[in-house]
Coordinates of C-alpha atoms and ligand atoms in Angstrom, one line a residue:
M2 CA -65.0 -0.2 40.8
A3 CA -61.5 -1.0 41.7
K4 CA -57.9 -0.6 40.6
V5 CA -55.8 -3.6 39.9
E6 CA -52.0 -3.4 40.6
F7 CA -49.3 -5.7 39.4
R8 CA -46.2 -5.5 41.5
K9 CA -43.2 -7.2 39.9
V10 CA -45.3 -10.2 39.0
W11 CA -43.8 -13.4 37.6
K12 CA -45.4 -16.6 36.5
I13 CA -43.1 -19.5 36.0
Y14 CA -44.8 -22.7 34.9
P15 CA -43.2 -26.1 35.6
G16 CA -40.3 -26.8 33.2
D17 CA -39.0 -23.2 33.9
V18 CA -41.4 -21.6 31.4
A19 CA -41.4 -17.9 32.4
A20 CA -44.8 -17.0 30.9
V21 CA -45.0 -13.5 32.6
R22 CA -41.9 -11.7 33.6
D23 CA -41.8 -8.8 36.0
A24 CA -45.2 -7.3 35.2
D25 CA -45.3 -4.0 37.0
F26 CA -48.2 -1.7 36.2
T27 CA -51.5 -0.4 37.5
I28 CA -55.0 -0.6 35.9
E29 CA -56.9 2.4 37.2
S30 CA -60.4 2.2 38.6
G31 CA -62.9 2.4 35.7
E32 CA -60.4 1.8 33.0
F33 CA -60.8 -0.5 30.0
M34 CA -57.4 -2.1 29.7
V35 CA -56.8 -4.3 26.8
I36 CA -53.9 -6.8 27.0
V37 CA -52.8 -7.7 23.5
G38 CA -49.9 -9.6 21.9
P39 CA -49.2 -12.6 19.8
S40 CA -50.1 -16.1 20.8
G41 CA -48.1 -17.4 23.7
C42 CA -47.0 -13.9 25.0
G43 CA -48.5 -14.4 28.4
K44 CA -51.8 -12.5 28.1
S45 CA -54.1 -15.2 29.4
T46 CA -51.7 -16.1 32.2
T47 CA -51.7 -12.5 33.3
L48 CA -55.5 -12.4 33.3
R49 CA -55.8 -15.8 35.0
M50 CA -53.6 -14.6 37.8
V51 CA -55.9 -11.7 38.5
A52 CA -58.9 -14.2 38.5
G53 CA -57.0 -16.5 40.9
L54 CA -57.0 -19.4 38.3
E55 CA -53.2 -19.4 38.3
D56 CA -50.9 -19.1 41.3
I57 CA -48.5 -16.1 41.2
S58 CA -44.9 -17.3 41.3
R59 CA -43.4 -14.0 42.5
G60 CA -44.6 -10.5 43.2
E61 CA -48.1 -9.3 44.2
I62 CA -51.4 -8.5 42.6
L63 CA -53.7 -6.1 44.4
I64 CA -57.4 -5.5 43.8
D65 CA -58.7 -2.4 45.4
G66 CA -55.6 -2.1 47.5
R67 CA -55.8 -5.6 48.9
V68 CA -53.1 -8.2 48.1
V69 CA -55.1 -11.1 46.6
N70 CA -52.2 -13.6 46.0
D71 CA -53.8 -16.0 48.6
V72 CA -57.4 -15.0 48.2
A73 CA -59.7 -17.7 46.6
P74 CA -61.2 -16.8 43.2
K75 CA -64.7 -16.6 44.6
D76 CA -63.7 -14.1 47.2
R77 CA -61.9 -11.7 44.8
D78 CA -65.1 -9.9 43.6
I79 CA -64.3 -10.4 40.0
A80 CA -66.3 -11.9 37.1
M81 CA -64.8 -13.5 34.1
V82 CA -66.2 -14.0 30.6
F83 CA -64.6 -16.7 28.6
Q84 CA -64.2 -17.4 24.9
N85 CA -66.5 -20.5 25.0
Y86 CA -69.2 -18.9 27.1
A87 CA -69.6 -22.0 29.3
L88 CA -73.4 -21.7 29.6
Y89 CA -75.4 -24.6 31.2
P90 CA -77.2 -26.2 28.3
H91 CA -80.2 -27.5 30.4
M92 CA -80.9 -24.1 32.0
T93 CA -82.8 -21.2 30.6
V94 CA -81.2 -17.8 30.0
Y95 CA -82.7 -16.6 33.2
D96 CA -81.4 -19.4 35.3
N97 CA -78.0 -19.2 33.6
M98 CA -77.7 -15.6 34.7
A99 CA -79.2 -16.2 38.1
F100 CA -77.1 -19.3 38.9
G101 CA -74.1 -17.6 40.4
L102 CA -76.3 -15.4 42.7
K103 CA -78.3 -18.5 43.8
M104 CA -75.1 -20.2 44.7
R105 CA -74.1 -17.2 46.8
K106 CA -77.5 -17.4 48.5
Y107 CA -78.8 -14.1 47.3
D108 CA -82.4 -13.2 48.1
K109 CA -84.9 -14.2 45.4
N110 CA -86.2 -10.7 44.8
E111 CA -82.7 -9.3 44.6
I112 CA -81.7 -12.0 42.0
D113 CA -84.8 -11.3 40.0
E114 CA -84.1 -7.5 40.0
R115 CA -80.5 -8.0 38.9
V116 CA -81.2 -10.5 36.2
R117 CA -83.9 -8.3 34.7
E118 CA -81.7 -5.2 34.9
A119 CA -78.9 -7.1 33.1
A120 CA -81.3 -8.5 30.5
A121 CA -82.5 -4.9 29.8
I122 CA -79.0 -3.6 29.4
L123 CA -78.2 -6.4 27.0
G124 CA -81.5 -6.7 25.1
L125 CA -82.2 -10.2 26.4
E126 CA -85.6 -9.5 27.9
E127 CA -87.5 -11.6 25.3
L128 CA -85.1 -14.5 25.5
L129 CA -85.1 -15.2 29.3
E130 CA -87.1 -18.5 29.0
R131 CA -85.0 -19.9 26.1
K132 CA -82.3 -22.5 26.4
P133 CA -78.8 -21.8 25.1
K134 CA -79.3 -24.1 22.1
A135 CA -82.1 -21.9 20.8
L136 CA -79.8 -18.8 20.8
S137 CA -77.5 -17.4 18.2
G138 CA -73.7 -17.1 18.9
G139 CA -74.1 -13.4 19.7
Q140 CA -77.0 -14.0 22.0
R141 CA -75.1 -16.7 23.9
Q142 CA -72.2 -14.3 24.2
R143 CA -74.6 -11.7 25.6
V144 CA -75.9 -14.2 28.2
A145 CA -72.3 -14.9 29.3
V146 CA -71.7 -11.2 29.7
G147 CA -75.1 -10.9 31.6
R148 CA -73.9 -13.6 34.0
A149 CA -70.9 -11.4 34.8
I150 CA -73.0 -8.2 35.1
V151 CA -75.5 -9.6 37.7
R152 CA -72.6 -10.2 40.1
K153 CA -71.8 -6.4 40.1
P154 CA -68.1 -7.3 40.4
K155 CA -65.3 -4.9 41.2
V156 CA -63.5 -6.0 38.1
F157 CA -64.6 -7.6 34.8
L158 CA -62.2 -10.0 33.1
F159 CA -62.6 -11.0 29.4
D160 CA -60.5 -13.7 27.8
E161 CA -60.8 -13.5 24.0
P162 CA -64.6 -13.3 24.4
L163 CA -65.3 -12.7 20.7
S164 CA -63.0 -15.1 18.9
N165 CA -65.7 -17.7 18.3
L166 CA -68.0 -15.2 16.5
D167 CA -68.1 -14.4 12.8
A168 CA -66.5 -11.2 11.6
K169 CA -69.7 -9.2 11.4
L170 CA -70.9 -10.2 14.8
R171 CA -67.5 -9.5 16.3
V172 CA -67.7 -5.9 15.2
Q173 CA -71.2 -5.6 16.7
M174 CA -70.3 -7.2 20.0
R175 CA -67.1 -5.1 20.2
A176 CA -69.3 -2.0 20.2
E177 CA -71.7 -3.5 22.7
I178 CA -68.9 -4.3 25.2
S179 CA -67.5 -0.8 24.7
R180 CA -71.0 0.7 25.4
L181 CA -71.4 -1.5 28.4
H182 CA -68.1 -0.2 29.8
Q183 CA -69.3 3.4 29.3
R184 CA -72.6 2.6 31.0
L185 CA -71.2 0.6 34.0
G186 CA -68.0 2.6 34.3
A187 CA -66.5 -0.6 35.7
T188 CA -62.9 -1.7 35.6
M189 CA -62.4 -4.1 32.7
I190 CA -59.4 -6.1 31.6
Y191 CA -59.8 -7.6 28.2
V192 CA -57.4 -10.0 26.6
T193 CA -57.2 -10.4 22.8
H194 CA -54.6 -11.2 20.1
D195 CA -56.5 -8.9 17.7
Q196 CA -54.9 -5.5 17.4
V197 CA -58.1 -4.0 15.9
E198 CA -60.1 -5.0 19.0
A199 CA -57.3 -3.5 21.2
M200 CA -57.3 -0.2 19.3
T201 CA -61.0 0.3 19.2
M202 CA -61.9 -0.9 22.7
G203 CA -59.1 0.0 25.1
T204 CA -58.8 3.2 27.0
R205 CA -55.2 1.9 27.3
I206 CA -53.4 -1.0 25.8
T207 CA -50.8 -3.2 27.4
L208 CA -48.8 -4.8 24.6
M209 CA -46.8 -8.0 25.5
K210 CA -44.2 -10.2 23.9
D211 CA -42.5 -13.2 25.3
G212 CA -43.9 -12.6 28.8
L213 CA -42.6 -9.0 28.9
V214 CA -44.7 -5.8 28.7
Q215 CA -43.5 -3.8 25.7
Q216 CA -45.5 -0.7 26.1
I217 CA -48.6 0.6 28.0
E218 CA -50.3 3.5 26.3
A219 CA -53.6 4.9 25.0
P220 CA -54.4 3.4 21.5
L221 CA -53.5 6.4 19.3
E222 CA -50.4 7.2 21.3
L223 CA -49.3 3.6 20.8
Y224 CA -50.0 4.0 17.1
R225 CA -48.1 7.3 16.8
R226 CA -45.2 6.5 19.1
P227 CA -44.5 2.8 19.2
S228 CA -41.7 2.4 21.8
N229 CA -39.8 -0.3 19.7
R230 CA -39.7 -2.1 16.5
F231 CA -42.0 -4.9 17.7
V232 CA -44.8 -2.6 18.8
A233 CA -44.4 -0.7 15.5
G234 CA -45.0 -3.9 13.5
F235 CA -47.8 -5.2 15.7
I236 CA -50.1 -2.2 15.8
G237 CA -51.5 -1.1 12.5
S238 CA -53.0 -2.9 9.5
P239 CA -51.4 -3.6 7.1
A240 CA -48.3 -3.6 9.2
M241 CA -45.7 -0.9 9.2
N242 CA -43.0 -1.2 6.5
L243 CA -39.7 -1.7 8.3
F244 CA -36.3 -1.4 6.6
D245 CA -33.0 -2.3 8.3
G246 CA -30.1 -0.3 7.0
R247 CA -27.4 2.2 7.7
Y248 CA -27.4 6.0 8.2
E249 CA -24.6 7.7 6.4
D250 CA -24.1 11.3 5.3
G251 CA -27.7 12.4 5.9
S252 CA -29.2 9.5 4.0
F253 CA -30.6 6.1 4.8
R254 CA -29.4 3.1 2.8
S255 CA -30.5 -0.5 2.7
G256 CA -29.1 -2.4 -0.2
E257 CA -30.2 -0.6 -3.3
L258 CA -32.7 1.6 -1.4
R259 CA -31.6 5.1 -0.6
I260 CA -33.7 7.7 1.1
E261 CA -32.5 11.3 1.7
L262 CA -33.4 12.4 5.2
P263 CA -33.9 15.9 6.5
R264 CA -30.6 17.4 7.7
D265 CA -31.8 18.1 11.2
L266 CA -33.8 15.2 12.6
G267 CA -33.6 16.6 16.1
F268 CA -32.0 13.4 17.5
D269 CA -28.8 11.4 17.1
V270 CA -29.0 8.6 14.5
P271 CA -26.7 5.7 15.0
E272 CA -25.1 4.0 12.0
S273 CA -27.3 1.0 12.2
V274 CA -30.9 2.0 12.1
T275 CA -34.4 0.6 11.2
L276 CA -36.7 2.9 9.3
G277 CA -40.4 2.5 9.7
L278 CA -43.1 3.9 7.4
R279 CA -46.8 3.1 7.7
P280 CA -48.6 2.0 4.6
E281 CA -51.1 4.8 5.1
S282 CA -48.3 7.4 5.2
L283 CA -47.6 6.7 1.5
R284 CA -49.4 8.3 -1.4
L285 CA -48.9 8.7 -5.2
A286 CA -46.3 11.4 -5.9
G287 CA -47.0 14.4 -8.0
E288 CA -44.4 15.9 -10.3
S289 CA -42.8 18.1 -7.7
D290 CA -43.0 15.8 -4.7
A291 CA -40.0 14.6 -2.8
P292 CA -38.8 12.2 -1.7
V293 CA -39.9 9.7 -4.3
L294 CA -39.8 6.0 -4.1
S295 CA -40.0 4.1 -7.4
A296 CA -42.3 1.1 -6.7
K297 CA -43.0 -1.8 -9.0
A298 CA -46.5 -3.1 -8.3
E299 CA -46.6 -6.8 -7.5
L300 CA -50.1 -7.2 -6.1
V301 CA -53.0 -4.8 -6.1
E302 CA -55.9 -5.2 -3.7
P303 CA -58.8 -2.8 -4.3
L304 CA -61.0 -2.4 -1.2
G305 CA -63.4 0.0 -2.8
S306 CA -62.5 3.1 -0.7
E307 CA -58.8 2.4 -1.0
V308 CA -56.2 0.2 -2.5
Y309 CA -53.5 -1.9 -0.9
L310 CA -50.5 -1.9 -3.1
H311 CA -47.8 -4.5 -2.6
A312 CA -44.7 -3.4 -4.4
D313 CA -41.0 -3.9 -4.8
V314 CA -38.9 -0.8 -4.0
A315 CA -35.2 -1.3 -4.8
G316 CA -35.4 -4.9 -3.8
H317 CA -37.5 -4.4 -0.7
R318 CA -41.1 -5.4 -0.1
L319 CA -43.4 -2.5 0.6
V320 CA -47.1 -2.1 1.2
A321 CA -48.9 1.2 0.6
R322 CA -52.5 2.0 1.5
L323 CA -53.6 4.5 -1.2
N324 CA -56.6 6.6 -1.5
T325 CA -56.8 6.6 -5.2
E326 CA -59.3 6.0 -8.0
E327 CA -56.4 5.4 -10.4
E328 CA -56.1 1.8 -11.5
I329 CA -52.8 0.3 -10.9
H330 CA -51.8 -3.0 -12.6
P331 CA -49.2 -5.6 -11.5
G332 CA -45.9 -4.9 -13.2
Q333 CA -46.5 -1.2 -13.5
T334 CA -44.1 1.2 -11.8
V335 CA -45.6 4.0 -9.7
R336 CA -44.0 6.9 -7.9
L337 CA -44.8 7.1 -4.2
T338 CA -44.0 9.8 -1.8
F339 CA -44.5 10.5 1.9
D340 CA -44.0 13.3 4.5
P341 CA -40.6 12.6 6.1
S342 CA -42.0 13.6 9.5
R343 CA -44.0 10.4 9.3
L344 CA -40.9 8.2 9.4
H345 CA -40.2 6.2 12.5
F346 CA -36.6 5.5 13.5
F347 CA -35.5 2.5 15.6
D348 CA -32.1 1.6 16.8
G349 CA -30.8 -1.1 14.5
A350 CA -29.3 -3.1 17.4
S351 CA -31.8 -2.8 20.3
G352 CA -34.9 -2.0 18.2
D353 CA -35.8 0.9 20.6
R354 CA -37.5 4.0 19.3
L355 CA -35.1 6.8 18.4
S356 CA -37.3 9.6 17.1
P357 CA -38.9 11.5 19.9
S358 CA -42.3 12.1 18.2
V359 CA -44.4 11.8 15.1
T360 CA -45.9 15.2 14.4
G361 CA -49.5 15.7 13.5
V362 CA -52.3 13.3 13.4
A363 CA -51.6 10.2 11.4
T364 CA -54.3 9.6 8.8
Ligands
ADP403 P1 -51.4 -16.1 25.4 O1 -52.6 -16.0 26.2 O2 -50.7 -14.8 25.2 O3 -51.5 -16.9 24.2 P2 -50.5 -17.8 27.6 O4 -50.6 -17.0 28.8 O5 -51.6 -18.8 27.4 O6 -50.3 -17.0 26.3 O7 -49.1 -18.7 27.7 C1 -47.9 -18.0 27.9 C2 -46.8 -19.1 27.8 O8 -46.9 -20.0 28.9 C3 -46.8 -19.9 26.6 O9 -45.4 -20.2 26.3 C4 -47.5 -21.2 27.0 O10 -47.0 -22.3 26.3 C5 -47.1 -21.3 28.5 N1 -48.1 -22.0 29.3 C6 -49.4 -21.6 29.4 N2 -50.0 -22.5 30.3 C7 -49.1 -23.4 30.7 C8 -49.1 -24.5 31.6 N3 -50.2 -24.8 32.3 N4 -47.9 -25.2 31.8 C9 -46.8 -24.8 31.1 N5 -46.7 -23.8 30.3 C10 -47.8 -23.1 30.1

């Protein structure tokens, strides 16, 4: 186990591409840190610098207190699991897992013990004599993880390890990797573009955009208190509804849309403001509910347990996630309400969060 520290780390690729800008944070020993963000935001580059697969342009990376900028990948005591597994096709599962240890001249008994232990953890005992082509995608992925486990590294690095698996298997492997983390208690850094993976797996999440860290936080905290408009839109599915408008005389206006706000919000609201409301914060309004949004249904997606309603509200697109048995038809107008404490406020100019907190547990 080891902590990983980024100290003002930059990566500038040839052609002046600043892929990572001033990354400055610490991944604690035993933590499962997910690095998430849209394609091209610098996640893989960040991970690859820890692995030693990319040079660090500026700043320092420390593993277990030691600056590793000039340490060769093989001497960093890390193990990396890639998206495309990279198993040797002509070797058995056993040999694939043993290979790295053989190269490092480990004793034969020690290798055998470690491979069998990893196989037991991953449920691969019956498959040790098989070749990769005789394995399913999930089993191959497990072997790739096994190859990392046998090394007993200080830090595990995962680069989108589940993106080649089908949806069902992804959910299963997600849980397996989380369990593995609990069992080994090792420091793990996991890169993904998938916010659901980030939310379900991370003890903390580092969210990046354009090479810059936007927020580092535990998953639910990130969901409840996104530090800016970008984070708000990225975390949560369907994405948070965001309205750009103006705050005047205690109410919010955006074109034809008008929302009365509580008199005392507890913070100063600038004139130009973006209002955020999660789809799951909306519900069908009863007679006496306020505030009420009049929503014209455009598309209704029934998911069984709930309904995604895509609607037009005073000329704005809005998505609501409703727990209702009631059938809603396109073209129909429904009344929606929400608890004003669920609103998120962002500065219209900078996009930074204004509201200090969202009270209660979001459902
Ligand atoms: P992510 O993993 O978030 O998709 P990457 O870390 O792969 O993003 O890339 C970050 C940025 O750096 C992108 O703009 C990408 O085009 C650029 N980049 C990545 N690798 C190289 C490279 N070898 N040379 C030049 N630019 C690169």
